[in-house]
Coordinates of C-alpha atoms in Angstrom, one line a residue:
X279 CA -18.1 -26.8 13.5
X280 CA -19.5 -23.1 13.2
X281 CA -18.1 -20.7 10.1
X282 CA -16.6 -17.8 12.4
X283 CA -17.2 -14.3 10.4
X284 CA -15.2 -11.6 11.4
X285 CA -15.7 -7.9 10.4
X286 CA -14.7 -6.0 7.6
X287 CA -12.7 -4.0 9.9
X288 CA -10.8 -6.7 11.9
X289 CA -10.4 -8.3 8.3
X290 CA -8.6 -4.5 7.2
X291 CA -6.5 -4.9 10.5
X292 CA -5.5 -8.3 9.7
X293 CA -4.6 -7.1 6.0
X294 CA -2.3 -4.4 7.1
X295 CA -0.5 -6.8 9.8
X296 CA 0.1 -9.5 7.0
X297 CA 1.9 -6.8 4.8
X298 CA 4.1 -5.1 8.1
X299 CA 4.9 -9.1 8.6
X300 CA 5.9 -9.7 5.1
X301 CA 9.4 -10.0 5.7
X302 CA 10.1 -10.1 1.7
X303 CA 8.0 -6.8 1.4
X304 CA 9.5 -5.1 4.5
X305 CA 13.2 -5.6 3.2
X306 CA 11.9 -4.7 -0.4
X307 CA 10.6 -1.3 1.2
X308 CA 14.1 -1.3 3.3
X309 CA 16.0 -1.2 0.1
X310 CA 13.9 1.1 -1.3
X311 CA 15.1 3.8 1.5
X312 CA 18.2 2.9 1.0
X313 CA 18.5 3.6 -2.5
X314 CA 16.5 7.4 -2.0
X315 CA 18.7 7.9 1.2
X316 CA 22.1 7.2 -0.9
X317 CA 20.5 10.0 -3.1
X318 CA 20.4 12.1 -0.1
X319 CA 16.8 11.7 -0.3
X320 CA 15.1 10.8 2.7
X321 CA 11.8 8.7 3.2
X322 CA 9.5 7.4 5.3
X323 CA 7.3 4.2 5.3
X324 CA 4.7 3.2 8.3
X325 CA 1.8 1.2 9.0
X326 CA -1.0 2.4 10.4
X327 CA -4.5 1.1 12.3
X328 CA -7.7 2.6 12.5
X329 CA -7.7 3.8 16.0
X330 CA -4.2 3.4 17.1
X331 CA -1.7 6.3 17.0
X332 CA -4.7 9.1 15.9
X333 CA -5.1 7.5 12.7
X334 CA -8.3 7.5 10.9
X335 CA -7.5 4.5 8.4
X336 CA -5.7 1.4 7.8
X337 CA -3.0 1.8 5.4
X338 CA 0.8 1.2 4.2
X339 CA 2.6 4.5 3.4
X340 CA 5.6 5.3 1.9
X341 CA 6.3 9.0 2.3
X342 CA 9.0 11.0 0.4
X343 CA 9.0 14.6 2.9
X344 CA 11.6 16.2 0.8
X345 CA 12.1 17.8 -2.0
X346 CA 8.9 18.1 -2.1
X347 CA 6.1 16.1 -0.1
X348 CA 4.6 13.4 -2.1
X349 CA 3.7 9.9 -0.9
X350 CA 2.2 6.7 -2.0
X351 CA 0.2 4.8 -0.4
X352 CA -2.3 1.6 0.0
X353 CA -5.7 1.8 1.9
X354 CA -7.9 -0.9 3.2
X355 CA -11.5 0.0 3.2
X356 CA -14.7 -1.3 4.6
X357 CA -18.2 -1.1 4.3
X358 CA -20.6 -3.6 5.3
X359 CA -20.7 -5.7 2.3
X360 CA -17.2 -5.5 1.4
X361 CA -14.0 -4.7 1.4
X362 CA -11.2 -3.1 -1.0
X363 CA -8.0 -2.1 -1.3
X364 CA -7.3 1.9 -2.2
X365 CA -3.7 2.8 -4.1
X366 CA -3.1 6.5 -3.9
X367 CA -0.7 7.1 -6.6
X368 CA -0.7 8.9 -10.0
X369 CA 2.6 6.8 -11.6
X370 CA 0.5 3.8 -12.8
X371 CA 1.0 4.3 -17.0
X372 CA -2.1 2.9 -18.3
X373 CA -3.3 0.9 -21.6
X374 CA -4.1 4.4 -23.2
X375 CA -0.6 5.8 -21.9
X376 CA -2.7 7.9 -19.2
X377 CA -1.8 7.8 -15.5
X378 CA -4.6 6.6 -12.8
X379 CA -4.1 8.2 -9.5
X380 CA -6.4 6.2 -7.7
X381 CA -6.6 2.2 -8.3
X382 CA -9.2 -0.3 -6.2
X383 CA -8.3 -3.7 -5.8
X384 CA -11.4 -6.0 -4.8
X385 CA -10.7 -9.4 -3.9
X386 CA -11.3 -12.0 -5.9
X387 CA -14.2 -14.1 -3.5
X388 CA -15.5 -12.5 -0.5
X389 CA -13.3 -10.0 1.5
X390 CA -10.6 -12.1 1.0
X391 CA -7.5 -11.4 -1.4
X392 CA -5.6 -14.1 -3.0
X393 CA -2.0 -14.4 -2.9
X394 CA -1.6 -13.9 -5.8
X395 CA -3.4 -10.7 -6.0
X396 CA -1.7 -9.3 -2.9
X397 CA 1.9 -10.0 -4.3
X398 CA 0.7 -7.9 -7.5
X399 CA -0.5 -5.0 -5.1
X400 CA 2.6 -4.7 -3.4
X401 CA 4.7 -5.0 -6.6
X402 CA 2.7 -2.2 -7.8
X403 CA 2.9 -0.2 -4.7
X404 CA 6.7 -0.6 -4.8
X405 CA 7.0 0.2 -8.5
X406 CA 5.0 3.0 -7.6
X407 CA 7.5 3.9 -4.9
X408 CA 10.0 3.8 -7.3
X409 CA 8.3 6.3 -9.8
X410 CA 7.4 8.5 -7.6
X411 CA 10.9 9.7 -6.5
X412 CA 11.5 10.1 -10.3
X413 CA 9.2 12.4 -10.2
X414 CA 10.3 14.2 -6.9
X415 CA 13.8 14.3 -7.9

């Protein structure tokens, strides 16, 4: 039996099709819009491919269009030799009380996350969701 490797890219692909197949994490985002949208505050969240629909990554975003535009969002990348996830936020309170705006996830073995490490990264993203309309409202 051969080992079959697939690309970093078809691995990001894959990534981003788990998370929009996540039915947990789709009705977690779900009640997330509800809760801005009975605030009168409407939002946005998509999936994207690198390729498909003009975009130029492969990414979960969660977009917040008024008041003020803000978004959050999570960003497979790939290079040859790896692969790593990219959170766009700047709500993430850190040990010395600062806040990180940009947080990489790397999989614990070889281009491949846990479980366990990709329900913490979409616990974050949603907590980050959730602190980011604070700071829009």
């Amino acid at each position: 039996m051969s080992n079959i490797n697939i690309s970093g890219e078809e691995r990001a692909k894959q990534i981003v099709q788990s998370l929009e197949h996540d039915k947990q994490f789709i009705i977690k985002l779900r009640e997330a819009s509800d809760t801005f949208l009975n605030k009168s505050m409407e939002t946005y969240y998509d999936f994207f491919y690198k390729g498909v629909r003009g975009s130029l990554l492969n990414c979960v975003i969660f977009y917040f269009p008024e008041p003020r535009e803000a978004d959050v969002g999570l960003f497979i990348e790939t290079d040859p030799l790896r692969i790593r996830i990219r959170a766009d936020f700047d709500v993430v309170l850190q040990e010395d009380q600062s806040f990180k705006s940009i947080r990489y996830f790397d999989p614990e073995k070889v281009n491949e996350f846990s479980n366990a490490q990709m329900s913490e990264i979409q616990e974050l993203f949603l907590q980050s969701i959730y602190k980011t309309a604070e700071r829009v409202l």
